[in-house]
Amino acid sequence: LRAAYLLGLTQLLRGRPAAARSEVETALRGAGGTAFASAGHVLCRLVRVFALTGEGLLDEARREAEELRGGCVARGEWWTRSYTDYQLALVALFEDRAEDATAHALSMLDGKRRIGDSFGIALGLDLLASALATQGAGERAVAAYGAGETYWSAVGHPQRGTPELGPVRERYEDTARSLLGDDGYERALRRSALSDPETVLHRLLDGPRGSS
């Protein structure tokens, strides 16, 4: 199961969600057991959620993410739980449910902050920025983008997530720029880049959940 998880993750990063889903579903069928029988079961289920989203099967992805998240909450498990919030936020963005996307992105970031997952925080900040831009919160969106850049530099991961995230990020960066204007966007980005990223993260988590 753990090998299938790694193979599935590799396929996701290559932009092959159907192949990723095939890897983990084959392993899960062969292993048997309940959904939370082992860490390997949980990891494979998480890859399945990512793959369903990548394939555009959003209803199924949302249902499975919610089910997996519920099991994680019941067990006090934060790492997987925060990635289910990430997927729920992404699905909500694809479905034009900006408030839900913001709520799930903030929940993801809270979880990643608790366990010190810098890579997850970087992903979450990108996603939160997109959700905030959709709601018209241009200043907060750019603050999230700027802090995210600092975290990405720290973890040294050039791809910044699975391939379907690129168009999302570009679209909502353009939205934030249109909200603030080119000069305002660049000023806000410089302010965020010069700020302590943990301070920006705390401010975003503690701030208002709607537009500003």
mmCIF file of C-alpha atoms in Angstrom:
data_model
loop_
_atom_site.group_PDB
_atom_site.id
_atom_site.type_symbol
_atom_site.label_atom_id
_atom_site.label_comp_id
_atom_site.label_asym_id
_atom_site.label_seq_id
_atom_site.Cartn_x
_atom_site.Cartn_y
_atom_site.Cartn_z
ATOM 1 C CA LEU A 1 0.000 0.000 0.000
ATOM 2 C CA ARG A 2 2.778 2.428 0.822
ATOM 3 C CA ALA A 3 4.514 1.590 -2.464
ATOM 4 C CA ALA A 4 1.239 2.142 -4.327
ATOM 5 C CA TYR A 5 0.839 5.481 -2.568
ATOM 6 C CA LEU A 6 4.276 6.609 -3.762
ATOM 7 C CA LEU A 7 3.627 5.375 -7.291
ATOM 8 C CA GLY A 8 0.259 7.117 -7.300
ATOM 9 C CA LEU A 9 1.796 10.333 -6.025
ATOM 10 C CA THR A 10 4.387 10.184 -8.790
ATOM 11 C CA GLN A 11 1.636 9.795 -11.377
ATOM 12 C CA LEU A 12 -0.244 12.764 -9.907
ATOM 13 C CA LEU A 13 2.824 14.977 -10.154
ATOM 14 C CA ARG A 14 3.227 13.893 -13.781
ATOM 15 C CA GLY A 15 -0.327 14.973 -14.527
ATOM 16 C CA ARG A 16 -1.703 11.429 -14.877
ATOM 17 C CA PRO A 17 -4.571 11.210 -12.359
ATOM 18 C CA ALA A 18 -6.252 8.193 -13.979
ATOM 19 C CA ALA A 19 -3.022 6.206 -13.721
ATOM 20 C CA ALA A 20 -2.640 7.333 -10.099
ATOM 21 C CA ARG A 21 -6.142 6.146 -9.263
ATOM 22 C CA SER A 22 -5.510 2.800 -10.944
ATOM 23 C CA GLU A 23 -2.362 2.259 -8.839
ATOM 24 C CA VAL A 24 -4.047 2.835 -5.503
ATOM 25 C CA GLU A 25 -7.349 1.130 -6.306
ATOM 26 C CA THR A 26 -5.517 -2.028 -7.368
ATOM 27 C CA ALA A 27 -3.530 -1.989 -4.131
ATOM 28 C CA LEU A 28 -6.590 -1.358 -1.971
ATOM 29 C CA ARG A 29 -8.505 -4.221 -3.573
ATOM 30 C CA GLY A 30 -5.577 -6.555 -3.022
ATOM 31 C CA ALA A 31 -5.041 -5.537 0.589
ATOM 32 C CA GLY A 32 -8.633 -5.746 1.768
ATOM 33 C CA GLY A 33 -9.472 -4.433 5.225
ATOM 34 C CA THR A 34 -11.408 -1.383 6.360
ATOM 35 C CA ALA A 35 -10.826 2.176 5.222
ATOM 36 C CA PHE A 36 -8.646 3.010 8.249
ATOM 37 C CA ALA A 37 -7.073 -0.424 8.696
ATOM 38 C CA SER A 38 -3.559 0.999 8.329
ATOM 39 C CA ALA A 39 -1.664 4.146 7.401
ATOM 40 C CA GLY A 40 -1.200 2.663 3.935
ATOM 41 C CA HIS A 41 -4.971 2.396 3.468
ATOM 42 C CA VAL A 42 -5.398 6.058 4.408
ATOM 43 C CA LEU A 43 -2.588 7.253 2.139
ATOM 44 C CA CYS A 44 -3.994 5.362 -0.843
ATOM 45 C CA ARG A 45 -7.451 6.782 -0.203
ATOM 46 C CA LEU A 46 -5.965 10.265 -0.154
ATOM 47 C CA VAL A 47 -4.289 9.734 -3.531
ATOM 48 C CA ARG A 48 -7.637 8.508 -4.837
ATOM 49 C CA VAL A 49 -9.274 11.780 -3.784
ATOM 50 C CA PHE A 50 -6.541 13.824 -5.500
ATOM 51 C CA ALA A 51 -6.920 11.693 -8.626
ATOM 52 C CA LEU A 52 -10.700 12.081 -8.754
ATOM 53 C CA THR A 53 -10.316 15.855 -8.551
ATOM 54 C CA GLY A 54 -7.658 15.783 -11.252
ATOM 55 C CA GLU A 55 -9.989 13.780 -13.492
ATOM 56 C CA GLY A 56 -12.774 16.308 -12.984
ATOM 57 C CA LEU A 57 -14.983 13.847 -11.059
ATOM 58 C CA LEU A 58 -15.814 16.523 -8.526
ATOM 59 C CA ASP A 59 -18.935 15.067 -6.900
ATOM 60 C CA GLU A 60 -17.164 11.803 -6.180
ATOM 61 C CA ALA A 61 -14.013 13.597 -5.037
ATOM 62 C CA ARG A 62 -16.005 15.763 -2.635
ATOM 63 C CA ARG A 63 -17.896 12.790 -1.153
ATOM 64 C CA GLU A 64 -14.752 10.755 -0.627
ATOM 65 C CA ALA A 65 -12.821 13.713 0.791
ATOM 66 C CA GLU A 66 -15.604 14.436 3.278
ATOM 67 C CA GLU A 67 -15.732 10.797 4.351
ATOM 68 C CA LEU A 68 -11.964 10.585 4.754
ATOM 69 C CA ARG A 69 -11.883 13.880 6.630
ATOM 70 C CA GLY A 70 -14.570 12.688 9.031
ATOM 71 C CA GLY A 71 -12.546 9.602 9.872
ATOM 72 C CA CYS A 72 -9.451 11.723 10.467
ATOM 73 C CA VAL A 73 -11.337 14.093 12.770
ATOM 74 C CA ALA A 74 -12.638 11.150 14.795
ATOM 75 C CA ARG A 75 -9.085 9.827 15.210
ATOM 76 C CA GLY A 76 -7.356 13.149 15.829
ATOM 77 C CA GLU A 77 -5.234 12.756 12.672
ATOM 78 C CA TRP A 78 -4.072 16.078 11.205
ATOM 79 C CA TRP A 79 -1.783 15.363 8.246
ATOM 80 C CA THR A 80 -4.335 13.590 6.061
ATOM 81 C CA ARG A 81 -7.199 15.696 7.391
ATOM 82 C CA SER A 82 -5.526 18.892 6.216
ATOM 83 C CA TYR A 83 -5.009 17.470 2.735
ATOM 84 C CA THR A 84 -8.687 16.528 2.536
ATOM 85 C CA ASP A 85 -9.448 20.169 3.373
ATOM 86 C CA TYR A 86 -7.088 21.120 0.559
ATOM 87 C CA GLN A 87 -9.016 18.971 -1.895
ATOM 88 C CA LEU A 88 -12.376 20.234 -0.631
ATOM 89 C CA ALA A 89 -11.130 23.803 -1.114
ATOM 90 C CA LEU A 90 -9.960 23.038 -4.644
ATOM 91 C CA VAL A 91 -13.256 21.358 -5.549
ATOM 92 C CA ALA A 92 -15.135 24.351 -4.148
ATOM 93 C CA LEU A 93 -13.050 26.707 -6.305
ATOM 94 C CA PHE A 94 -13.790 24.633 -9.402
ATOM 95 C CA GLU A 95 -17.500 24.827 -8.511
ATOM 96 C CA ASP A 96 -17.426 28.615 -7.901
ATOM 97 C CA ARG A 97 -18.104 28.258 -4.158
ATOM 98 C CA ALA A 98 -15.573 30.821 -2.991
ATOM 99 C CA GLU A 99 -16.652 31.036 0.668
ATOM 100 C CA ASP A 100 -16.447 27.260 1.083
ATOM 101 C CA ALA A 101 -13.062 27.279 -0.629
ATOM 102 C CA THR A 102 -11.786 29.929 1.790
ATOM 103 C CA ALA A 103 -13.088 28.052 4.835
ATOM 104 C CA HIS A 104 -11.444 24.787 3.777
ATOM 105 C CA ALA A 105 -8.178 26.507 2.844
ATOM 106 C CA LEU A 106 -8.036 28.147 6.269
ATOM 107 C CA SER A 107 -8.781 24.808 7.921
ATOM 108 C CA MET A 108 -5.971 23.224 5.925
ATOM 109 C CA LEU A 109 -3.533 25.933 6.955
ATOM 110 C CA ASP A 110 -4.503 25.590 10.599
ATOM 111 C CA GLY A 111 -3.758 21.867 10.422
ATOM 112 C CA LYS A 112 -0.460 22.318 8.606
ATOM 113 C CA ARG A 113 0.627 24.976 11.101
ATOM 114 C CA ARG A 114 -0.126 22.604 13.980
ATOM 115 C CA ILE A 115 2.173 19.892 12.605
ATOM 116 C CA GLY A 116 4.834 22.173 11.095
ATOM 117 C CA ASP A 117 4.347 21.062 7.471
ATOM 118 C CA SER A 118 5.990 23.854 5.454
ATOM 119 C CA PHE A 119 5.252 22.228 2.106
ATOM 120 C CA GLY A 120 1.586 21.937 3.030
ATOM 121 C CA ILE A 121 1.525 25.533 4.239
ATOM 122 C CA ALA A 122 2.932 26.692 0.900
ATOM 123 C CA LEU A 123 0.228 24.776 -0.977
ATOM 124 C CA GLY A 124 -2.459 26.088 1.337
ATOM 125 C CA LEU A 125 -1.376 29.709 0.968
ATOM 126 C CA ASP A 126 -1.566 29.462 -2.822
ATOM 127 C CA LEU A 127 -5.055 28.012 -2.554
ATOM 128 C CA LEU A 128 -6.214 30.530 0.056
ATOM 129 C CA ALA A 129 -4.936 33.365 -2.117
ATOM 130 C CA SER A 130 -7.012 32.100 -5.032
ATOM 131 C CA ALA A 131 -10.131 31.795 -2.875
ATOM 132 C CA LEU A 132 -9.668 35.285 -1.416
ATOM 133 C CA ALA A 133 -9.167 36.806 -4.861
ATOM 134 C CA THR A 134 -12.438 35.203 -5.969
ATOM 135 C CA GLN A 135 -14.178 36.958 -3.067
ATOM 136 C CA GLY A 136 -12.670 40.305 -3.985
ATOM 137 C CA ALA A 137 -10.235 40.400 -1.045
ATOM 138 C CA GLY A 138 -7.294 41.585 -3.142
ATOM 139 C CA GLU A 139 -4.967 42.766 -0.348
ATOM 140 C CA ARG A 140 -5.313 39.555 1.664
ATOM 141 C CA ALA A 141 -4.950 37.460 -1.486
ATOM 142 C CA VAL A 142 -1.640 39.108 -2.361
ATOM 143 C CA ALA A 143 -0.459 38.766 1.242
ATOM 144 C CA ALA A 144 -1.107 35.022 0.959
ATOM 145 C CA TYR A 145 0.678 34.817 -2.401
ATOM 146 C CA GLY A 146 3.714 36.649 -1.030
ATOM 147 C CA ALA A 147 3.967 34.484 2.083
ATOM 148 C CA GLY A 148 3.512 31.429 -0.095
ATOM 149 C CA GLU A 149 6.479 32.447 -2.233
ATOM 150 C CA THR A 150 8.643 32.557 0.895
ATOM 151 C CA TYR A 151 7.522 29.087 1.971
ATOM 152 C CA TRP A 152 8.078 27.676 -1.529
ATOM 153 C CA SER A 153 11.605 29.079 -1.516
ATOM 154 C CA ALA A 154 12.217 27.418 1.841
ATOM 155 C CA VAL A 155 11.046 23.960 0.766
ATOM 156 C CA GLY A 156 12.747 24.162 -2.631
ATOM 157 C CA HIS A 157 9.898 22.594 -4.595
ATOM 158 C CA PRO A 158 9.671 24.188 -8.055
ATOM 159 C CA GLN A 159 6.484 22.489 -9.258
ATOM 160 C CA ARG A 160 4.219 23.838 -6.490
ATOM 161 C CA GLY A 161 1.762 20.960 -6.414
ATOM 162 C CA THR A 162 0.000 18.874 -9.013
ATOM 163 C CA PRO A 163 -0.294 20.227 -12.581
ATOM 164 C CA GLU A 164 -3.972 21.214 -12.448
ATOM 165 C CA LEU A 165 -3.115 23.886 -9.880
ATOM 166 C CA GLY A 166 -1.089 25.979 -12.330
ATOM 167 C CA PRO A 167 -4.065 27.395 -14.266
ATOM 168 C CA VAL A 168 -5.952 28.019 -11.005
ATOM 169 C CA ARG A 169 -3.068 30.011 -9.576
ATOM 170 C CA GLU A 170 -2.552 32.016 -12.766
ATOM 171 C CA ARG A 171 -6.246 32.815 -13.116
ATOM 172 C CA TYR A 172 -6.642 34.171 -9.608
ATOM 173 C CA GLU A 173 -3.321 35.985 -9.573
ATOM 174 C CA ASP A 174 -4.720 37.890 -12.552
ATOM 175 C CA THR A 175 -7.927 38.470 -10.580
ATOM 176 C CA ALA A 176 -5.989 39.915 -7.643
ATOM 177 C CA ARG A 177 -3.980 42.132 -9.974
ATOM 178 C CA SER A 178 -7.165 43.449 -11.583
ATOM 179 C CA LEU A 179 -8.598 44.226 -8.131
ATOM 180 C CA LEU A 180 -5.573 46.245 -7.008
ATOM 181 C CA GLY A 181 -4.132 47.480 -10.290
ATOM 182 C CA ASP A 182 -0.599 46.712 -11.395
ATOM 183 C CA ASP A 183 1.092 49.187 -9.043
ATOM 184 C CA GLY A 184 -1.073 48.263 -6.071
ATOM 185 C CA TYR A 185 -0.500 44.565 -6.693
ATOM 186 C CA GLU A 186 3.274 44.950 -6.859
ATOM 187 C CA ARG A 187 3.357 47.101 -3.705
ATOM 188 C CA ALA A 188 1.241 44.598 -1.785
ATOM 189 C CA LEU A 189 3.410 41.721 -3.005
ATOM 190 C CA ARG A 190 6.604 43.476 -1.913
ATOM 191 C CA ARG A 191 5.114 44.203 1.521
ATOM 192 C CA SER A 192 4.215 40.568 1.974
ATOM 193 C CA ALA A 193 7.578 39.319 0.716
ATOM 194 C CA LEU A 194 9.378 41.544 3.246
ATOM 195 C CA SER A 195 7.185 40.423 6.137
ATOM 196 C CA ASP A 196 7.809 37.420 8.368
ATOM 197 C CA PRO A 197 5.826 34.615 6.669
ATOM 198 C CA GLU A 198 4.684 33.114 9.971
ATOM 199 C CA THR A 199 3.307 36.494 11.031
ATOM 200 C CA VAL A 200 1.422 36.777 7.732
ATOM 201 C CA LEU A 201 0.101 33.242 8.184
ATOM 202 C CA HIS A 202 -1.169 33.994 11.686
ATOM 203 C CA ARG A 203 -2.773 37.211 10.473
ATOM 204 C CA LEU A 204 -4.557 35.403 7.652
ATOM 205 C CA LEU A 205 -5.799 32.670 9.965
ATOM 206 C CA ASP A 206 -7.015 35.151 12.556
ATOM 207 C CA GLY A 207 -8.507 37.647 10.088
ATOM 208 C CA PRO A 208 -11.981 37.959 8.591
ATOM 209 C CA ARG A 209 -13.295 35.086 6.481
ATOM 210 C CA GLY A 210 -14.923 37.216 3.796
ATOM 211 C CA SER A 211 -13.794 39.953 1.438
ATOM 212 C CA SER A 212 -11.861 43.029 2.476
#
